[in-house]
mmCIF file of C-alpha atoms in Angstrom:
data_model
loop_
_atom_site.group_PDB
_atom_site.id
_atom_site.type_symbol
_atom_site.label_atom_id
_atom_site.label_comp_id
_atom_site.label_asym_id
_atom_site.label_seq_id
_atom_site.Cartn_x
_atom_site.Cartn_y
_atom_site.Cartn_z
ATOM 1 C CA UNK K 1 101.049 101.636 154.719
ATOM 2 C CA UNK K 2 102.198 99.525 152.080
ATOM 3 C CA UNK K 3 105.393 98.138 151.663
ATOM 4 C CA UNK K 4 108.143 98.830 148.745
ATOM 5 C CA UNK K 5 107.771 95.504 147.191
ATOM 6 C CA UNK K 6 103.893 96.277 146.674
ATOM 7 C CA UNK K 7 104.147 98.622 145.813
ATOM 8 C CA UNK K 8 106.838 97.779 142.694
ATOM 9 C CA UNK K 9 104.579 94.805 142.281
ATOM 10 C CA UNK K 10 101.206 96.981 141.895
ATOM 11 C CA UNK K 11 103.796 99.803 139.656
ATOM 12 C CA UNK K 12 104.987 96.839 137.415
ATOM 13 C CA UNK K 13 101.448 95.585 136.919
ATOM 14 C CA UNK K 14 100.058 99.000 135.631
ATOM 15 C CA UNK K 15 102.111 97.847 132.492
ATOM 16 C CA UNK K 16 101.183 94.399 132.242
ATOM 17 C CA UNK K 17 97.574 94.912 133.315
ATOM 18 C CA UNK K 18 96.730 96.518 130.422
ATOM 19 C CA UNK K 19 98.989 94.953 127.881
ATOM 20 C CA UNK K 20 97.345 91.372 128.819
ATOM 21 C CA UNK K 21 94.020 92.954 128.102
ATOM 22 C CA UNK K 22 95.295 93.969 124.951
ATOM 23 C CA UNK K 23 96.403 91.166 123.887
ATOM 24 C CA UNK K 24 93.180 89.709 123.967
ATOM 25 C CA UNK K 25 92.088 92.069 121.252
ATOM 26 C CA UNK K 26 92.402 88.754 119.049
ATOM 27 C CA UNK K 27 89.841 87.344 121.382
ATOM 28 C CA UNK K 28 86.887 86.938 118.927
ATOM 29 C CA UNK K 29 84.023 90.096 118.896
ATOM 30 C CA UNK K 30 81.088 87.789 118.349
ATOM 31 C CA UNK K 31 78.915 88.533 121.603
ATOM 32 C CA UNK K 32 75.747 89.806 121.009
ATOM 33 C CA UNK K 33 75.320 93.520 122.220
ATOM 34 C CA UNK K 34 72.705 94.093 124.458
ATOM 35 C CA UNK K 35 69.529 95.028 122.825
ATOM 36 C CA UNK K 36 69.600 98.781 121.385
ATOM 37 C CA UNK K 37 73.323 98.514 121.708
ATOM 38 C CA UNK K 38 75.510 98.962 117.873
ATOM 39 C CA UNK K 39 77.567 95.554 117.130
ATOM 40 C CA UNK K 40 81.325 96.117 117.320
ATOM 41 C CA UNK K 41 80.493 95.976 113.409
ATOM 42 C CA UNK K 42 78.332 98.298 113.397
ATOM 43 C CA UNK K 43 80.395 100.791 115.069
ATOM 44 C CA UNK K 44 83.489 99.660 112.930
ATOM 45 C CA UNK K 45 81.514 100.498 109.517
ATOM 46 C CA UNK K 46 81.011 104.339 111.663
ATOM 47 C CA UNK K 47 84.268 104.802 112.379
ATOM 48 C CA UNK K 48 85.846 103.453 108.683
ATOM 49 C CA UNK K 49 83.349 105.752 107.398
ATOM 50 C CA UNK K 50 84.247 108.471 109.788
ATOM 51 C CA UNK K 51 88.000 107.823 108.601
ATOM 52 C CA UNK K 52 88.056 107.629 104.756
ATOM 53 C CA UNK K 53 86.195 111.224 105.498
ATOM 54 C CA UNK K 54 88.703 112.505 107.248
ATOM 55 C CA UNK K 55 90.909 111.058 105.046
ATOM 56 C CA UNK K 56 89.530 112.760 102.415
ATOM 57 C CA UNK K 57 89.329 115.707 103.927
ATOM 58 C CA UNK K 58 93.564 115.813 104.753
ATOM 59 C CA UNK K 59 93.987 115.211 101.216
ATOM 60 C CA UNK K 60 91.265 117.728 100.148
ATOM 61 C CA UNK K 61 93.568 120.093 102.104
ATOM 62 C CA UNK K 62 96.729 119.380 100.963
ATOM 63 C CA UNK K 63 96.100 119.407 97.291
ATOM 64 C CA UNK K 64 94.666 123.354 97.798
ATOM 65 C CA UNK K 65 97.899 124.004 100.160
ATOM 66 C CA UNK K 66 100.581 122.166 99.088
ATOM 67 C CA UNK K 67 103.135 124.056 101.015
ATOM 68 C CA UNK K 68 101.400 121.983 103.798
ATOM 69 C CA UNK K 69 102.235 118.384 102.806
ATOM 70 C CA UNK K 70 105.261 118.148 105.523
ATOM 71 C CA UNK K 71 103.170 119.324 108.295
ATOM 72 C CA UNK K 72 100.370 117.010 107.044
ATOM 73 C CA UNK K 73 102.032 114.239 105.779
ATOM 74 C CA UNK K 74 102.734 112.954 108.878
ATOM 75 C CA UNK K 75 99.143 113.092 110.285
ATOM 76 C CA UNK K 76 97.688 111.609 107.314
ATOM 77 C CA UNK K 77 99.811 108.580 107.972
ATOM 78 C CA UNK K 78 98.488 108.263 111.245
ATOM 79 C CA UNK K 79 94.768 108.595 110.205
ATOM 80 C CA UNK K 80 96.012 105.929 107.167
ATOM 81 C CA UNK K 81 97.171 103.126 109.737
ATOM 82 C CA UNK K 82 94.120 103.868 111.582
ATOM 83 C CA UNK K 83 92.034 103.104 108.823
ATOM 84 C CA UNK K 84 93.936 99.961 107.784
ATOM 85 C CA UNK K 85 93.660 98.712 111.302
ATOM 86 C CA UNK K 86 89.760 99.652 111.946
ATOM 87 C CA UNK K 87 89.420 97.981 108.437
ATOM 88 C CA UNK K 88 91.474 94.568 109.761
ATOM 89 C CA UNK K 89 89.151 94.576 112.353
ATOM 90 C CA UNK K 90 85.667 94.458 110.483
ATOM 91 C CA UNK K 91 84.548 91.002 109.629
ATOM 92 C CA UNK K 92 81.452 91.312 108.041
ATOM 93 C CA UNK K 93 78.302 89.431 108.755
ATOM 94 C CA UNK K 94 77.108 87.359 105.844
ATOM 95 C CA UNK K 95 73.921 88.954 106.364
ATOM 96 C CA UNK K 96 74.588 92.790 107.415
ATOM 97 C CA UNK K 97 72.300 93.788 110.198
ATOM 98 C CA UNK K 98 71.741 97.178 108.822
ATOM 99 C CA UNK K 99 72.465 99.683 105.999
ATOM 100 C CA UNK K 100 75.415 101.714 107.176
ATOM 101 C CA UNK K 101 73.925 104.351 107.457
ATOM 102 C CA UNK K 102 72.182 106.887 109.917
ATOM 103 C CA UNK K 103 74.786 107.056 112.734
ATOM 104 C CA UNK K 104 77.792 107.476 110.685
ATOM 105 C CA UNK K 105 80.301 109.725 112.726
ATOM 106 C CA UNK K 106 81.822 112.539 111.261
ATOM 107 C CA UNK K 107 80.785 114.606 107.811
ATOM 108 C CA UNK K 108 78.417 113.761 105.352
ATOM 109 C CA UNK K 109 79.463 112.189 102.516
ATOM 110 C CA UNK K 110 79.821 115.162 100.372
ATOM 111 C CA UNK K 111 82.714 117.049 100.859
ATOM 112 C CA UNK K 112 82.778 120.904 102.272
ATOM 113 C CA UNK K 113 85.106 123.272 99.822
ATOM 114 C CA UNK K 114 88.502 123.566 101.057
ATOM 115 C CA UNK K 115 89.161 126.959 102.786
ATOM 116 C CA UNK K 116 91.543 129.135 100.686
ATOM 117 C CA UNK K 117 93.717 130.827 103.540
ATOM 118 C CA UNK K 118 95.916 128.110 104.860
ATOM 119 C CA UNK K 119 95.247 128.993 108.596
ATOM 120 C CA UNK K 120 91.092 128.476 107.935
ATOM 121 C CA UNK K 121 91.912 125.093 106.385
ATOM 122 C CA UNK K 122 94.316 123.983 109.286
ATOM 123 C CA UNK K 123 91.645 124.756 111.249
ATOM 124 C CA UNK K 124 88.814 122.622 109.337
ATOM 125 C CA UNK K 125 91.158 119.948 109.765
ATOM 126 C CA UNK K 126 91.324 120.179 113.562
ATOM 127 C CA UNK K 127 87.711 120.850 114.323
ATOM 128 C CA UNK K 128 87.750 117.458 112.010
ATOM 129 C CA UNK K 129 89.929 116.040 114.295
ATOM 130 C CA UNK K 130 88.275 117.225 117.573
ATOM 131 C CA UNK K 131 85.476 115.652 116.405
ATOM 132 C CA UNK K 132 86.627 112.613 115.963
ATOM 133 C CA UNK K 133 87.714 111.713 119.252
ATOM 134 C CA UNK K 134 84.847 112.893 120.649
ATOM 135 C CA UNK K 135 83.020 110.669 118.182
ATOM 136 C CA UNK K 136 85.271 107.910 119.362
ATOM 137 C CA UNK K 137 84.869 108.062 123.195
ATOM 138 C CA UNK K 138 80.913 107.981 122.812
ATOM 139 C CA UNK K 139 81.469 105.134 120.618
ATOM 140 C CA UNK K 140 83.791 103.111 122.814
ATOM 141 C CA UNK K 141 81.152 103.068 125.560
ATOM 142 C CA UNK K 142 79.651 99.865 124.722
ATOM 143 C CA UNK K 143 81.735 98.223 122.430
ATOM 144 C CA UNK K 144 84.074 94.796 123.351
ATOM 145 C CA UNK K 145 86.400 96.123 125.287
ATOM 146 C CA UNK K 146 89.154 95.127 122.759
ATOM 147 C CA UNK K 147 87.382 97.303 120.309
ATOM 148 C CA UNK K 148 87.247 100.150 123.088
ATOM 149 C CA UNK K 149 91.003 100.217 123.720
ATOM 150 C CA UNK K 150 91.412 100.594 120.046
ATOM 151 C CA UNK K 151 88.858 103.466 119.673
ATOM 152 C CA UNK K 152 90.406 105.163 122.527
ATOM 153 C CA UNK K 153 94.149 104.751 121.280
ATOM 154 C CA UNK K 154 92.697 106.464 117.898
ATOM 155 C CA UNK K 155 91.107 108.967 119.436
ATOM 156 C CA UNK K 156 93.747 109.851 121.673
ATOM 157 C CA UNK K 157 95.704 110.081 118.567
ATOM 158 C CA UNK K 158 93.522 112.350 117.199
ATOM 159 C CA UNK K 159 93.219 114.359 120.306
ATOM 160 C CA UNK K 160 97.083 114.618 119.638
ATOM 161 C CA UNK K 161 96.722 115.925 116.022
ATOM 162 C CA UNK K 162 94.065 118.127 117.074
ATOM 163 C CA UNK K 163 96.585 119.841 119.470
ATOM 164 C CA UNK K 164 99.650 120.026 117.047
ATOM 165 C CA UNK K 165 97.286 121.664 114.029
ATOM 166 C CA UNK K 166 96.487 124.141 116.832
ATOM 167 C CA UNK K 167 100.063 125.102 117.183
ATOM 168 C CA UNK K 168 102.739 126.023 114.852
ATOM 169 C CA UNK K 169 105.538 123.375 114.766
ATOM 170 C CA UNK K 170 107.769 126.399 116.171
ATOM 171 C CA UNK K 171 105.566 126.559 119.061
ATOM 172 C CA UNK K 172 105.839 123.153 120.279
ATOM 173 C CA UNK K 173 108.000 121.579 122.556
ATOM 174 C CA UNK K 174 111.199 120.143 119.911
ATOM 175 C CA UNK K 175 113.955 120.399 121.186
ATOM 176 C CA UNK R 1 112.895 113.723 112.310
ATOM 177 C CA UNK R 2 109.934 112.293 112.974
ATOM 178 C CA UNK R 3 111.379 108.397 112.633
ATOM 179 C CA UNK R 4 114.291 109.632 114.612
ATOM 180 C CA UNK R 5 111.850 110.793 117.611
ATOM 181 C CA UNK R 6 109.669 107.473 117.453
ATOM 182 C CA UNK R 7 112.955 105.748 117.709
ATOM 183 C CA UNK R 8 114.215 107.516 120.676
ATOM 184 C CA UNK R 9 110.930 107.381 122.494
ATOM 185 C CA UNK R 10 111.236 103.142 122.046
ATOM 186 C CA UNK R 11 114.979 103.395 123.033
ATOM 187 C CA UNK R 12 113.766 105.230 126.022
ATOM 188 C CA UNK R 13 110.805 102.804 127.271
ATOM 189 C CA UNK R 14 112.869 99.989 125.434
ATOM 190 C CA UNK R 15 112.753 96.331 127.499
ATOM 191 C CA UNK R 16 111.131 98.236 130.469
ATOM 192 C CA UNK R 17 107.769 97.401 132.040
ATOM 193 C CA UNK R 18 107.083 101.342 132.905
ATOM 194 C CA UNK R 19 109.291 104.304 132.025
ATOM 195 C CA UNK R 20 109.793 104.559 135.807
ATOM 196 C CA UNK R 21 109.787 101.825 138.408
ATOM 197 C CA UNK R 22 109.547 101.757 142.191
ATOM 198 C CA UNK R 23 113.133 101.949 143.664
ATOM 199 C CA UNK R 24 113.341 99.983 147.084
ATOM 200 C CA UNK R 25 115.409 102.657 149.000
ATOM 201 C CA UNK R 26 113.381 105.309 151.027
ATOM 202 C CA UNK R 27 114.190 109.003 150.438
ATOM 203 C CA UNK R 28 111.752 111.834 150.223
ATOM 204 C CA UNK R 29 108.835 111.088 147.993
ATOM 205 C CA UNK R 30 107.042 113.380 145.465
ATOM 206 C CA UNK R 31 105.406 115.942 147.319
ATOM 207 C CA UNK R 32 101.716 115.125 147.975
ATOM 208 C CA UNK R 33 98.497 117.164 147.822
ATOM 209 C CA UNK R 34 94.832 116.163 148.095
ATOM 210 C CA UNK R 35 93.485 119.671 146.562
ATOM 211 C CA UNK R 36 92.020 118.343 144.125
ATOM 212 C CA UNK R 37 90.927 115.635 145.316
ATOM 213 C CA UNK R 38 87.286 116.639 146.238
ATOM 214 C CA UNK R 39 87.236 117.139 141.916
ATOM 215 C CA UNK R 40 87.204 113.042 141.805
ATOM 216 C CA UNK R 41 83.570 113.444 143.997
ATOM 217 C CA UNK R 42 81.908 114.475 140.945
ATOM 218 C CA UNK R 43 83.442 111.611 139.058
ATOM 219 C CA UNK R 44 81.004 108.856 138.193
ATOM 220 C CA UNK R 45 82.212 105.866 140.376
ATOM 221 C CA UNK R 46 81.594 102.560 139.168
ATOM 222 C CA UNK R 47 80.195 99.039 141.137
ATOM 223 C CA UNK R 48 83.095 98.424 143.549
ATOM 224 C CA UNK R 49 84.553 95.328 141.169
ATOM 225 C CA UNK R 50 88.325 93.759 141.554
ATOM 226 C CA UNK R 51 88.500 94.319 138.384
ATOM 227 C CA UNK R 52 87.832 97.682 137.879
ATOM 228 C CA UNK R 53 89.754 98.559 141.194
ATOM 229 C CA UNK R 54 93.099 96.773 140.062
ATOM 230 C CA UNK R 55 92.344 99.099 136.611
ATOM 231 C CA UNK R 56 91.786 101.786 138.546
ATOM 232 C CA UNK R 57 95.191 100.886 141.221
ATOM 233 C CA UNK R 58 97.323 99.925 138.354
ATOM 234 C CA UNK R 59 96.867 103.780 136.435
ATOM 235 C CA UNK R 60 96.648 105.373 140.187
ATOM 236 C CA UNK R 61 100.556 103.632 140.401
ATOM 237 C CA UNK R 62 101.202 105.369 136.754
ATOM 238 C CA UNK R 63 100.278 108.792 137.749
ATOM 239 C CA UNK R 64 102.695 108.382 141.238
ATOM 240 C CA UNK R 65 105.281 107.254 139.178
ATOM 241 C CA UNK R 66 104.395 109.972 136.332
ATOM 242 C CA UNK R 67 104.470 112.757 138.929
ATOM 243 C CA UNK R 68 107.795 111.169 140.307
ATOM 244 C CA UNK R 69 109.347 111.378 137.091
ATOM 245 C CA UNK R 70 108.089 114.935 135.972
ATOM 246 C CA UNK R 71 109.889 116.480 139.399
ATOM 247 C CA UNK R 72 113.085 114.959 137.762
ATOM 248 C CA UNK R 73 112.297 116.429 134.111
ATOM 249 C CA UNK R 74 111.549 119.274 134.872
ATOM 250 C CA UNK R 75 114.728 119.905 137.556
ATOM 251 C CA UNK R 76 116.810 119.783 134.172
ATOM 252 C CA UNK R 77 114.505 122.275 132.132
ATOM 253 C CA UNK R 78 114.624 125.909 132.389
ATOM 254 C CA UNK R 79 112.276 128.575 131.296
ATOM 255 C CA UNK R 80 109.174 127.488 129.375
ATOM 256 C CA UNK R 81 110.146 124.200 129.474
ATOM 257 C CA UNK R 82 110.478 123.781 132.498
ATOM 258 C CA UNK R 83 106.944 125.602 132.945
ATOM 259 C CA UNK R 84 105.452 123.226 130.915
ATOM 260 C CA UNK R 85 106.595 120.477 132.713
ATOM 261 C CA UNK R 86 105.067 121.965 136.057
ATOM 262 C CA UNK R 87 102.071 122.226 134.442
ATOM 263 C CA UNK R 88 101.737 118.454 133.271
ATOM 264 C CA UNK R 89 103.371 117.414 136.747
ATOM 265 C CA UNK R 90 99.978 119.219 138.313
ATOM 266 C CA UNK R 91 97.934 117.043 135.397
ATOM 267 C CA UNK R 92 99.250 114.332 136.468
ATOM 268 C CA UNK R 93 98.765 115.142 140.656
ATOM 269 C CA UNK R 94 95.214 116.000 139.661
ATOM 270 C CA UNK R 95 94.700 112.884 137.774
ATOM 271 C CA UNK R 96 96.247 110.964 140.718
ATOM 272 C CA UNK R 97 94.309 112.548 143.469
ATOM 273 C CA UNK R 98 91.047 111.916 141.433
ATOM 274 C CA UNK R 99 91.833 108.031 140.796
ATOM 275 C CA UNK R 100 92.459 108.058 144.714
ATOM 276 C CA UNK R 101 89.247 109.566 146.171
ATOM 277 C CA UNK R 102 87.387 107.279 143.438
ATOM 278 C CA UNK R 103 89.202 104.069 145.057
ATOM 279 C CA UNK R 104 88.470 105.217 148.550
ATOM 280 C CA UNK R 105 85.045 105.885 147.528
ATOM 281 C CA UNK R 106 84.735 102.229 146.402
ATOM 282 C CA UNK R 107 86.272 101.164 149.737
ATOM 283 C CA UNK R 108 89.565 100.432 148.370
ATOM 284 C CA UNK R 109 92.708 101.649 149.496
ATOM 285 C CA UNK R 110 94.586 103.922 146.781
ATOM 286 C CA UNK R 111 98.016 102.508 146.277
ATOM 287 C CA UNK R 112 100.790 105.008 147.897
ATOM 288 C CA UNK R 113 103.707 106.264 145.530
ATOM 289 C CA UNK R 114 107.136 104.884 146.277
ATOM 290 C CA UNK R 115 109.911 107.009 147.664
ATOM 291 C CA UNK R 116 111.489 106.837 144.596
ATOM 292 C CA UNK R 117 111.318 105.230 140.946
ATOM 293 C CA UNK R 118 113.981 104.143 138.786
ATOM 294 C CA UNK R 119 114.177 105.601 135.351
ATOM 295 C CA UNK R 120 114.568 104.496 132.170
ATOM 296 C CA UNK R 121 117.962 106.237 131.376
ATOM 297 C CA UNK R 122 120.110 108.654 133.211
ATOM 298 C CA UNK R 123 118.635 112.087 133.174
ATOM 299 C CA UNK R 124 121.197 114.164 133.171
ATOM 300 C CA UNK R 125 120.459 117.193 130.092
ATOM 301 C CA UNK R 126 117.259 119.208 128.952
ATOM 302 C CA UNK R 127 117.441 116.702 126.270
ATOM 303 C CA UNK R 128 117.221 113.494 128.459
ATOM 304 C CA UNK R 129 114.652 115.460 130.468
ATOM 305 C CA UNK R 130 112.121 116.022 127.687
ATOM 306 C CA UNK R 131 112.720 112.508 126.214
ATOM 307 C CA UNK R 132 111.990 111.484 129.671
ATOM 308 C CA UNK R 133 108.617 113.860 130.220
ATOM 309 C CA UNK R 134 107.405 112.330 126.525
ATOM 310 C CA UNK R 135 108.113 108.560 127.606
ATOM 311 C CA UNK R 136 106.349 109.076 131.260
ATOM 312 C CA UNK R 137 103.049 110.061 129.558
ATOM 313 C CA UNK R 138 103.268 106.608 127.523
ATOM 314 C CA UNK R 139 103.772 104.612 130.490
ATOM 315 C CA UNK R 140 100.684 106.861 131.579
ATOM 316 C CA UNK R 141 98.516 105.969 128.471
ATOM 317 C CA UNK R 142 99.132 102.350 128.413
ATOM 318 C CA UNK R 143 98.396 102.569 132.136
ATOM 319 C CA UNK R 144 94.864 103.687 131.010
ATOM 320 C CA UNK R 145 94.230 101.228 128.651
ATOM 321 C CA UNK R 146 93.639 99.000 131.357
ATOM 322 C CA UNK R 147 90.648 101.321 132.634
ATOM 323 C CA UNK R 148 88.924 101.828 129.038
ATOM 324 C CA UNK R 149 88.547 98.225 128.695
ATOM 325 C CA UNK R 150 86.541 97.554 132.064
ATOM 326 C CA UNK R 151 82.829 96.994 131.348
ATOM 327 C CA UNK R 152 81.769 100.633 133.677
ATOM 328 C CA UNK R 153 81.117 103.372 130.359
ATOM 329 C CA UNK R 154 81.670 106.043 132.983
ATOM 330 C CA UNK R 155 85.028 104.437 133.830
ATOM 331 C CA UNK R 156 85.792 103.897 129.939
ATOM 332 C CA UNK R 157 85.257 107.536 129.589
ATOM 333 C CA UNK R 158 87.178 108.844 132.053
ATOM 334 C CA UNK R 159 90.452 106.336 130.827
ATOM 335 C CA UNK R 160 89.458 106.922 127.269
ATOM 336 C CA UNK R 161 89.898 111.321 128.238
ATOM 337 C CA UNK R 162 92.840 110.678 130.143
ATOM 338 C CA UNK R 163 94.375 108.702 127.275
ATOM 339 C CA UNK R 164 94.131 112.211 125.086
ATOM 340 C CA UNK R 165 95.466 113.996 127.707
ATOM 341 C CA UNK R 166 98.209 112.449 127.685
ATOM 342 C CA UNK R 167 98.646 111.814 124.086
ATOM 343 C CA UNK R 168 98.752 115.310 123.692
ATOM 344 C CA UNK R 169 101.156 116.111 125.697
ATOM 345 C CA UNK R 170 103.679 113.001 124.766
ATOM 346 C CA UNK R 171 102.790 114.729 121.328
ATOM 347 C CA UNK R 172 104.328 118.127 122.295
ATOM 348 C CA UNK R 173 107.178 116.329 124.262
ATOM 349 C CA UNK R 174 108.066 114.759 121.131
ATOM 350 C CA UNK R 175 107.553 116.799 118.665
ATOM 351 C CA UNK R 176 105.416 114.244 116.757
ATOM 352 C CA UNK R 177 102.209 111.770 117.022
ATOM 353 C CA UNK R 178 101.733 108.144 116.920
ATOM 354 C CA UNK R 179 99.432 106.459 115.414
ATOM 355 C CA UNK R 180 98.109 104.026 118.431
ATOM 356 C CA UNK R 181 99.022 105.708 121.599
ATOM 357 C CA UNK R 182 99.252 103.056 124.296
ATOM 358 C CA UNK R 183 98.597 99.885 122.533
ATOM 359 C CA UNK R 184 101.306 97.656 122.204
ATOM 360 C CA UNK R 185 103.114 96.315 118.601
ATOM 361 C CA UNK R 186 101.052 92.704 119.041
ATOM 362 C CA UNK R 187 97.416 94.456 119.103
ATOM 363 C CA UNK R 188 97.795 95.730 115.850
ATOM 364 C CA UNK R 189 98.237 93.703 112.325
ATOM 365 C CA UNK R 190 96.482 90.827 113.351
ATOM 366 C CA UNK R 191 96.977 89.039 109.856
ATOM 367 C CA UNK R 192 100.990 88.803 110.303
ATOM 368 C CA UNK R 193 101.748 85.275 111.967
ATOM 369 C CA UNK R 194 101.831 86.141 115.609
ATOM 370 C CA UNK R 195 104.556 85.478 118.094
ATOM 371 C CA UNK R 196 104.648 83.025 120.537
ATOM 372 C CA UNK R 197 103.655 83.754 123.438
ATOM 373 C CA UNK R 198 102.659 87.350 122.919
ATOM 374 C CA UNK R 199 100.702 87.953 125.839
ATOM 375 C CA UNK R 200 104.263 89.038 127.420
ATOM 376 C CA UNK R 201 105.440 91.712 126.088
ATOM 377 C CA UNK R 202 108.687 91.639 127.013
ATOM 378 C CA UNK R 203 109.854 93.663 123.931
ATOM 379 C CA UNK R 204 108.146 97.128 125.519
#
């Protein structure tokens, strides 16, 4: 049996374990994937893509039901950071490898109507969501493992919106 | 509301390493139960690497100290609360019980809980309790980075699910999301100047 002070030792390093590996996320994405693997930038021009949709689709929503803007709001600021991160974290090839196009996660380009009964557009939004973050965790797979901490931290996020569209804010846990 | 609960979840894990840490006295531990353990059988278990087994040991330590905190959360709650907070406490047994058999499967041996952790803040209120329950589950999630960033894709699966798992319910704790559950302040805005020495992040 182990001892206490491995025991704080191995508990103090489930912090710092994965912090250092985060930190490396500066560490430049430049390896070559193995053959019939995406790039990193590859999978970053999915998931942008993936994001202004979903993007779009939040703000789709919220200009049909305004009276949802505070539940919203909040989300959409989320999904905004994400994008503004996933975007600092594309540096295009001078010579793209391929047209962005084919594997693109998420919706197609052209927009669905907005649902007019507020609960049918809440849950648009969270089937978005849903799919998201399943979109994410198949895309992490092979990615740099920088890149797959910051998929997984998005979709997790998502995975969190998903959950709190499902549920009425009086039906959570606030205090 | 939602800028006040961010900044009471960082007060809470503020200048801390994990929202709970090992305490060196011996009392009675968290109750422990290998139920579910034959679950982590089905698991896809990857090459038996030190790296992936220190990923794997490091978010095993996370759930013990998880579950730990949970039985202390959840002695403050009442009623649904406090139902909800049983339920994640068996989440977080399940998830521990799974990384366990997967590290004895790889011929490693899983790292035992302490007797007892020390927490971030004195729990002494419902309110402390669920501030508590929402910081645990990021100690939890950053735990799992760790796993998602091994090279295994069945191991970056299984930390990349457990990350939403516990986003979710840090969500509900809260009462609002984040935008980058887990990942620290300095692996985000890499075009600001960074800090020096920022692979210690002593500010978390």
């Amino acid at each position: 049996m182990n001892g206490g002070a491995t025991r704080r030792s191995v508990l103090a390093a489930s912090l710092t374990a994965p912090l250092l590996a985060a930190a490396g996320c500066g560490a430049p994405a430049a390896a070559t994937p193995p053959a019939g693997r995406p790039s990193d930038v590859t999978i970053l021009r999915e998931a942008i893509a993936a994001k202004n949709n979903l993007i779009g689709l939040y703000t789709a929503v919220r200009a049909v039901h305004p009276e949802l803007a505070s539940q919203l709001d909040p989300l959409l600021t989320d999904n905004t950071a994400h994008l503004a991160e996933l975007n600092r974290r594309l540096i295009e090839p001078a010579h793209p490898p391929s047209p962005p196009t084919g594997r693109a996660r998420g919706r197609s380009p052209s927009p669905a109507p907005v649902p007019g009964s507020r609960s049918a557009a809440l849950a648009t939004l969270r089937t978005a969501e849903r799919s998201a973050a399943a979109a994410a965790v198949g895309q992490l797979r092979t990615v740099t493992p920088s890149l797959a901490q910051l998929l997984a931290s998005i979709a997790a996020c998502e995975a969190a919106h998903a959950a709190a569209l499902a549920a009425p804010p009086a039906e959570r846990r606030i205090r | 509301m939602r800028g006040g609960a961010r900044g009471r979840a960082g007060r809470a894990a503020g200048g801390k390493t994990d929202p709970v840490r090992a305490r060196r006295d011996r009392g009675a531990g968290p109750p422990r139960r290998a139920g579910t353990a034959r679950a982590a059988t089905r698991a896809r278990v990857a090459a038996a690497t030190p790296a992936a087994a220190a990923a794997l040991q490091a978010a095993l330590a996370a759930e013990h100290a998880a579950a730990y905190g949970y039985g202390v959360a959840g002695a403050h709650m009442s009623g649904r609360r406090q139902q909800e907070a049983l339920s994640d406490w068996n989440a977080h047994r399940s998830r521990r019980d799974q990384l366990a058999a997967m590290l004895t499967s790889q011929g490693a041996v899983p790292v035992a809980a302490a007797a007892a952790y020390q927490l971030p803040f004195p729990v002494t209120s419902a309110h402390a309790a669920v501030t508590l329950a929402a910081a645990l589950e990021d100690g939890v999630t950053r735990a799992y980075l760790g796993v998602v960033a091994l090279p295994d894709e069945g191991l970056r699966t299984f930390g990349a699910l457990a990350m939403q798992d516990c986003a979710v319910r840090a969500a509900q704790w809260r009462g609002a999301t984040v935008a980058f559950p887990g990942l620290p302040p300095g692996a985000l805005a890499r075009q600001s100047p960074p800090a020096a020495g920022r692979a210690t992040p002593s500010g978390r």
